[in-house]
Amino acid sequence: MASERRHRGLVLRGCLLLATVCLIVHIYLQLGRRARPSRIPPSGRADPNGSPARAPSRAKPTSRRTPSPWRPTVHPASGKGKGTGSTAAASSYCPLAVPRRKIPRWHIELQPWASPQHTFREEALRFLTYIKTPQVSCAPPIGGGPAADLEQLGGPWRVCLDARYRLEQRIRDRQCRVYSLGLGVDARQLELALARSGCEVHRFDPSGPRGHQHDSAMWHHSLSVGWRDPNPAVPPPQQRGTAKKLATILSDFGHRTIDVLKADMESAEWKILENLILDDVLPEIGQLLLEVHLHWPGFEVGGDDAAVVRYWFSLLKELECSHFQLFYSQSDSRRPRLFLRQDMFNSSSVYILGWVNSSWRPR
């Protein structure tokens, strides 16, 4: 008898559990039916809610192509008619404008090839046309003042003193900050002139005296700006060199903006420029002065000649997409006329280029 009562109790519990499950499923289905949007009634039938009948609309076919995250950029008119037709007509792209947010980037976006054949000649002609064609002209400063001497400065390096780009006013207000990156052989006329004008000048050269020293004109730091930080797992005495990324140096020094960044890094400029792009440092820079070396690919730049030039061009287009406009281009006639170890295009192996950030807002 006891076992029979135990059996009946188990059966009763099973039935109650099954009824509970059925009730839950029923409630779930009812809630889902109420939340489901009403369908458009077929043509000729009245809607049960009393609204007039609507003819069924034929759904538009949707494209399977995802929208492109790039927008085309317009080449200057001066590029037409130069080289071959494919070079003049080659398109380039910038990422679509999105709200600024700190999203890590691990690589730059390469621009489309200059031609369907991916030839070195087409890539080189597109690149050389780009760096030889300024995108904006700089008006001279109005009146005298501390910046007037900079307009008469000799040498290959230039800054833009046009009032639209704020450098002259920053010099007048003694709020100008200059970073100069070099490797011991760089001339210092521009840095000295900016220091005399009232700018705070920091010169980074690992071949100079150790530490951070200040003379009558500027700060000298025995530190090199590179594209990676020291390995924290390696003790400082065992590390080779004293290179840091520019973003790290800005954080260490407590600096938020740089009015003028001048870099003569002897073929390290391409990887440093790539790091400035990936670390999102460009918005903090007002003007960028860069010496580029074209006789070989540069440190840690690989690929065949056509791929190397495409990578160079993509870096410069990233500058343009960040609102940097080329205002100055000067070839060095003293250097060999080589382009990736080839004597062609009658091009110097060294160019000094200057950009202004048209959207720069110093903080």
Coordinates of C-alpha atoms in Angstrom, one line a residue:
M1 CA 0.0 0.0 0.0
A2 CA 2.8 2.4 0.8
S3 CA 4.5 1.9 -2.5
E4 CA 1.2 2.4 -4.3
R5 CA 0.6 5.8 -2.6
R6 CA 4.2 6.8 -3.4
H7 CA 3.5 5.9 -7.1
R8 CA 0.3 8.0 -7.2
G9 CA 2.2 11.0 -5.6
L10 CA 4.9 10.8 -8.3
V11 CA 2.2 10.7 -11.0
L12 CA 0.4 13.7 -9.5
R13 CA 3.6 15.7 -9.4
G14 CA 4.4 14.9 -13.0
C15 CA 0.9 16.0 -14.1
L16 CA 1.3 19.3 -12.2
L17 CA 4.7 20.0 -13.7
L18 CA 3.4 19.2 -17.2
A19 CA 0.4 21.5 -16.7
T20 CA 2.7 24.3 -15.5
V21 CA 4.9 24.0 -18.6
C22 CA 1.9 24.1 -20.9
L23 CA 0.5 27.2 -19.2
I24 CA 3.9 29.0 -19.6
V25 CA 4.1 28.1 -23.3
H26 CA 0.5 29.3 -23.8
I27 CA 1.3 32.7 -22.2
Y28 CA 4.5 33.1 -24.2
L29 CA 2.7 32.5 -27.5
Q30 CA -0.1 34.9 -26.6
L31 CA 2.3 37.7 -25.7
G32 CA 4.3 37.1 -28.9
R33 CA 1.1 37.3 -31.0
R34 CA 0.1 40.6 -29.5
A35 CA 3.5 42.1 -30.0
R36 CA 3.7 41.0 -33.6
P37 CA 3.0 43.9 -36.1
S38 CA -0.2 43.6 -38.0
R39 CA 0.1 42.5 -41.6
I40 CA -1.3 44.6 -44.5
P41 CA -4.6 43.0 -45.5
P42 CA -4.8 41.7 -49.1
S43 CA -6.2 44.0 -51.8
G44 CA -10.1 44.3 -51.7
R45 CA -10.5 43.3 -48.0
A46 CA -11.3 45.6 -45.3
D47 CA -9.0 45.9 -42.3
P48 CA -10.6 44.4 -39.1
N49 CA -9.8 47.7 -37.3
G50 CA -11.9 49.7 -39.7
S51 CA -9.1 51.3 -41.7
P52 CA -9.5 51.5 -45.5
A53 CA -8.1 48.7 -47.6
R54 CA -4.6 49.2 -49.0
A55 CA -3.2 47.6 -52.1
P56 CA -0.2 45.4 -51.4
S57 CA 3.1 47.1 -52.3
R58 CA 5.8 45.2 -54.1
A59 CA 8.9 45.0 -51.9
K60 CA 12.0 46.7 -53.4
P61 CA 14.9 44.4 -53.9
T62 CA 17.7 45.1 -51.5
S63 CA 21.3 45.1 -52.5
R64 CA 23.6 42.7 -51.0
R65 CA 26.5 45.1 -51.2
T66 CA 27.4 46.8 -47.9
P67 CA 27.8 50.6 -48.1
S68 CA 31.4 51.7 -48.6
P69 CA 33.1 53.3 -45.6
W70 CA 35.0 55.6 -48.0
R71 CA 34.3 58.8 -49.8
P72 CA 36.1 59.8 -53.0
T73 CA 38.4 62.8 -53.0
V74 CA 38.9 65.2 -55.9
H75 CA 42.3 65.6 -57.4
P76 CA 43.6 69.1 -58.3
A77 CA 43.1 70.1 -61.8
S78 CA 46.8 70.5 -62.3
G79 CA 47.1 66.7 -62.2
K80 CA 45.2 66.3 -65.5
G81 CA 47.2 65.7 -68.6
K82 CA 50.3 64.5 -66.8
G83 CA 51.6 61.1 -67.3
T84 CA 49.2 58.6 -68.7
G85 CA 45.5 58.7 -68.7
S86 CA 45.1 56.1 -66.0
T87 CA 47.3 58.1 -63.6
A88 CA 45.3 61.3 -64.1
A89 CA 42.0 59.5 -63.7
A90 CA 43.0 57.3 -60.8
S91 CA 40.7 57.8 -57.8
S92 CA 41.6 57.9 -54.1
Y93 CA 39.4 57.7 -51.1
C94 CA 39.1 59.0 -47.5
P95 CA 37.2 57.3 -44.7
L96 CA 33.7 58.7 -44.2
A97 CA 33.4 61.2 -41.5
V98 CA 32.5 59.7 -38.1
P99 CA 32.4 61.2 -34.6
R100 CA 35.8 61.1 -33.1
R101 CA 36.2 58.2 -30.7
K102 CA 39.2 56.4 -29.4
I103 CA 39.0 53.2 -31.4
P104 CA 42.4 51.4 -31.8
R105 CA 43.7 51.1 -35.3
W106 CA 46.3 48.5 -36.3
H107 CA 47.0 49.4 -39.9
I108 CA 46.3 52.2 -42.4
E109 CA 43.8 51.8 -45.2
L110 CA 45.6 51.5 -48.5
Q111 CA 44.4 53.6 -51.4
P112 CA 43.3 51.9 -54.7
W113 CA 46.0 51.2 -57.2
A114 CA 46.9 53.9 -59.6
S115 CA 46.1 51.6 -62.5
P116 CA 44.6 48.1 -63.0
Q117 CA 48.0 46.8 -64.0
H118 CA 49.6 47.7 -60.6
T119 CA 52.7 49.1 -62.4
F120 CA 55.6 50.8 -60.6
R121 CA 55.6 53.6 -63.2
E122 CA 51.9 54.5 -62.6
E123 CA 52.3 54.5 -58.9
A124 CA 55.5 56.6 -59.0
L125 CA 53.9 59.2 -61.3
R126 CA 50.8 59.5 -59.1
F127 CA 53.0 59.9 -56.0
L128 CA 55.4 62.5 -57.5
T129 CA 52.5 64.5 -58.9
Y130 CA 50.9 64.6 -55.5
I131 CA 54.0 65.8 -53.5
K132 CA 54.8 68.4 -56.2
T133 CA 51.4 70.0 -56.2
P134 CA 50.6 72.3 -53.2
Q135 CA 47.0 72.3 -52.1
V136 CA 46.9 75.7 -50.4
S137 CA 48.9 78.9 -50.5
C138 CA 50.1 80.8 -47.4
A139 CA 49.7 84.5 -47.3
P140 CA 52.5 86.5 -45.6
P141 CA 52.0 87.9 -42.1
I142 CA 50.4 91.3 -41.9
G143 CA 52.6 94.0 -40.3
G144 CA 55.6 93.4 -38.1
G145 CA 55.9 91.5 -34.9
P146 CA 57.9 88.5 -33.7
A147 CA 56.9 86.4 -36.7
A148 CA 58.1 88.8 -39.3
D149 CA 61.7 87.5 -39.2
L150 CA 60.5 84.0 -40.0
E151 CA 59.2 85.2 -43.4
Q152 CA 62.7 86.2 -44.4
L153 CA 64.4 83.1 -43.1
G154 CA 66.7 81.3 -45.5
G155 CA 67.1 77.6 -45.9
P156 CA 64.8 74.8 -47.1
W157 CA 62.4 74.7 -44.2
R158 CA 59.3 76.9 -44.1
V159 CA 56.3 77.5 -41.8
C160 CA 53.0 78.9 -42.8
L161 CA 52.2 82.3 -41.2
D162 CA 48.9 82.8 -42.9
A163 CA 46.4 84.2 -40.3
R164 CA 43.9 81.5 -41.1
Y165 CA 46.1 78.8 -39.5
R166 CA 46.8 80.6 -36.2
L167 CA 50.6 80.2 -35.9
E168 CA 51.3 83.9 -36.1
Q169 CA 48.8 84.7 -33.4
R170 CA 50.1 81.9 -31.2
I171 CA 53.6 83.4 -31.6
R172 CA 52.4 86.8 -30.6
D173 CA 50.6 85.3 -27.6
R174 CA 53.8 83.3 -26.7
Q175 CA 51.8 80.1 -26.7
C176 CA 53.7 78.5 -29.5
R177 CA 55.3 75.0 -29.0
V178 CA 57.7 73.4 -31.4
Y179 CA 58.9 69.8 -31.5
S180 CA 62.0 69.1 -33.7
L181 CA 62.9 65.5 -34.4
G182 CA 66.4 64.9 -35.8
L183 CA 69.4 62.6 -35.8
G184 CA 72.4 64.9 -35.3
V185 CA 72.9 66.1 -38.9
D186 CA 69.9 68.4 -39.1
A187 CA 70.3 72.1 -39.5
R188 CA 68.7 74.3 -36.7
Q189 CA 68.1 77.6 -38.4
L190 CA 64.3 77.2 -38.2
E191 CA 64.3 76.1 -34.6
L192 CA 66.5 79.0 -33.5
A193 CA 64.3 81.5 -35.4
L194 CA 61.2 80.1 -33.8
A195 CA 62.8 80.3 -30.4
R196 CA 63.8 83.9 -30.9
S197 CA 60.2 84.6 -31.9
G198 CA 59.1 83.4 -28.5
C199 CA 58.2 79.7 -29.2
E200 CA 58.9 77.0 -26.7
V201 CA 61.2 74.7 -28.7
H202 CA 62.0 71.0 -27.9
R203 CA 64.6 69.3 -29.9
F204 CA 64.9 65.5 -29.8
D205 CA 68.2 64.0 -30.7
P206 CA 69.6 60.8 -29.2
S207 CA 73.1 61.7 -30.2
G208 CA 73.1 64.8 -28.0
P209 CA 74.0 65.1 -24.3
R210 CA 72.2 62.7 -22.1
G211 CA 69.1 63.8 -20.2
H212 CA 67.0 66.9 -20.7
Q213 CA 68.9 70.2 -20.9
H214 CA 67.9 73.8 -21.6
D215 CA 70.2 76.4 -23.1
S216 CA 69.5 80.0 -24.0
A217 CA 67.3 79.0 -26.9
M218 CA 65.6 75.7 -26.5
W219 CA 65.3 72.3 -24.7
H220 CA 67.5 69.4 -25.8
H221 CA 66.4 65.9 -25.1
S222 CA 68.6 62.8 -25.7
L223 CA 65.6 60.9 -26.8
S224 CA 64.5 59.7 -30.2
V225 CA 60.9 59.6 -31.5
G226 CA 60.1 56.2 -33.0
W227 CA 57.1 54.1 -33.9
R228 CA 57.1 51.8 -30.8
D229 CA 57.7 52.2 -27.1
P230 CA 60.4 50.3 -25.2
N231 CA 59.6 46.8 -24.2
P232 CA 58.6 47.0 -20.5
A233 CA 59.9 43.4 -20.0
V234 CA 63.5 44.5 -20.8
P235 CA 65.4 46.4 -18.1
P236 CA 66.4 49.9 -19.3
P237 CA 70.2 49.2 -19.2
Q238 CA 69.7 46.3 -21.7
Q239 CA 67.5 48.2 -24.1
R240 CA 68.9 49.3 -27.5
G241 CA 68.3 53.0 -28.0
T242 CA 66.0 55.4 -26.2
A243 CA 63.1 55.7 -28.7
K244 CA 59.5 56.4 -27.7
K245 CA 56.3 57.1 -29.6
L246 CA 55.3 60.7 -29.8
A247 CA 52.0 60.0 -28.0
T248 CA 54.0 58.7 -25.0
I249 CA 56.3 61.7 -25.0
L250 CA 53.3 64.1 -25.1
S251 CA 51.8 62.3 -22.1
D252 CA 55.1 62.2 -20.2
F253 CA 55.7 65.9 -20.7
G254 CA 52.1 66.9 -20.1
H255 CA 51.8 68.6 -23.5
R256 CA 48.5 68.5 -25.3
T257 CA 49.2 70.3 -28.6
I258 CA 52.2 71.0 -30.9
D259 CA 52.1 74.1 -33.1
V260 CA 54.9 72.9 -35.4
L261 CA 56.3 69.4 -35.7
K262 CA 59.5 69.2 -37.8
A263 CA 61.0 65.8 -38.6
D264 CA 64.2 64.8 -40.4
M265 CA 64.5 61.2 -39.4
E266 CA 66.7 59.8 -42.3
S267 CA 64.2 57.3 -43.7
A268 CA 62.4 56.5 -40.5
E269 CA 59.8 59.1 -41.3
W270 CA 57.3 56.7 -43.0
K271 CA 56.9 54.4 -40.0
I272 CA 56.8 57.4 -37.6
L273 CA 54.1 59.0 -39.8
E274 CA 52.1 55.7 -39.8
N275 CA 52.3 55.7 -36.0
L276 CA 51.1 59.3 -35.7
I277 CA 48.1 58.2 -37.8
L278 CA 47.3 55.0 -35.9
D279 CA 47.8 56.7 -32.4
D280 CA 45.4 59.5 -33.4
V281 CA 48.1 62.2 -32.7
L282 CA 47.5 64.2 -35.9
P283 CA 44.6 66.3 -34.5
E284 CA 47.0 67.7 -31.9
I285 CA 49.4 69.1 -34.5
G286 CA 49.0 72.5 -36.2
Q287 CA 51.7 72.2 -38.9
L288 CA 53.8 69.2 -40.0
L289 CA 57.2 69.7 -41.7
L290 CA 58.7 66.5 -43.1
E291 CA 61.8 65.5 -45.0
V292 CA 61.0 62.4 -47.0
H293 CA 63.6 60.1 -48.5
L294 CA 62.8 58.3 -51.7
H295 CA 66.0 56.4 -52.6
W296 CA 64.9 53.3 -50.7
P297 CA 61.7 52.1 -49.0
G298 CA 62.7 53.1 -45.5
F299 CA 62.9 51.2 -42.2
E300 CA 60.6 48.2 -41.9
V301 CA 58.8 49.0 -45.2
G302 CA 58.4 45.9 -47.3
G303 CA 57.0 44.9 -50.7
D304 CA 57.9 45.4 -54.3
D305 CA 58.5 48.9 -55.6
A306 CA 54.9 49.4 -56.8
A307 CA 53.6 48.3 -53.3
V308 CA 56.1 50.6 -51.5
V309 CA 55.0 53.7 -53.5
R310 CA 51.3 52.8 -53.0
Y311 CA 52.0 52.6 -49.2
W312 CA 53.8 56.0 -49.3
F313 CA 50.8 57.6 -51.2
S314 CA 48.3 56.0 -48.8
L315 CA 50.1 57.6 -45.8
L316 CA 50.0 61.1 -47.4
K317 CA 46.3 60.6 -48.2
E318 CA 45.7 59.8 -44.6
L319 CA 47.1 63.2 -43.8
E320 CA 44.7 64.8 -46.3
C321 CA 41.8 62.9 -44.8
S322 CA 42.8 64.4 -41.4
H323 CA 42.5 67.9 -42.9
F324 CA 46.2 68.4 -43.5
Q325 CA 46.8 70.4 -46.7
L326 CA 50.2 70.6 -48.5
F327 CA 51.4 74.2 -48.6
Y328 CA 55.1 73.7 -49.4
S329 CA 57.2 71.3 -51.5
Q330 CA 61.0 71.7 -52.1
S331 CA 63.3 69.1 -53.7
D332 CA 66.9 68.9 -52.5
S333 CA 69.1 69.4 -55.6
R334 CA 72.2 68.4 -53.8
R335 CA 71.0 64.8 -53.3
P336 CA 71.2 62.0 -55.9
R337 CA 68.4 61.8 -58.4
L338 CA 67.2 58.4 -57.5
F339 CA 63.7 57.0 -56.9
L340 CA 63.8 53.6 -55.2
R341 CA 67.4 53.0 -56.4
Q342 CA 66.4 53.8 -60.0
D343 CA 67.5 56.7 -62.1
M344 CA 64.2 57.7 -63.5
F345 CA 61.6 60.5 -63.5
N346 CA 64.4 63.0 -63.1
S347 CA 63.4 63.2 -59.4
S348 CA 65.5 64.1 -56.4
S349 CA 65.8 61.5 -53.7
V350 CA 64.9 64.0 -51.0
Y351 CA 61.9 66.4 -50.6
I352 CA 60.9 68.7 -47.8
L353 CA 57.2 69.0 -47.5
G354 CA 55.0 71.2 -45.3
W355 CA 51.3 70.7 -44.3
V356 CA 48.9 72.9 -42.3
N357 CA 46.0 71.4 -40.3
S358 CA 43.0 73.4 -41.6
S359 CA 40.8 72.1 -38.7
W360 CA 43.3 72.6 -35.9
R361 CA 41.9 74.0 -32.7
P362 CA 44.6 74.4 -30.0
R363 CA 43.5 73.5 -26.5

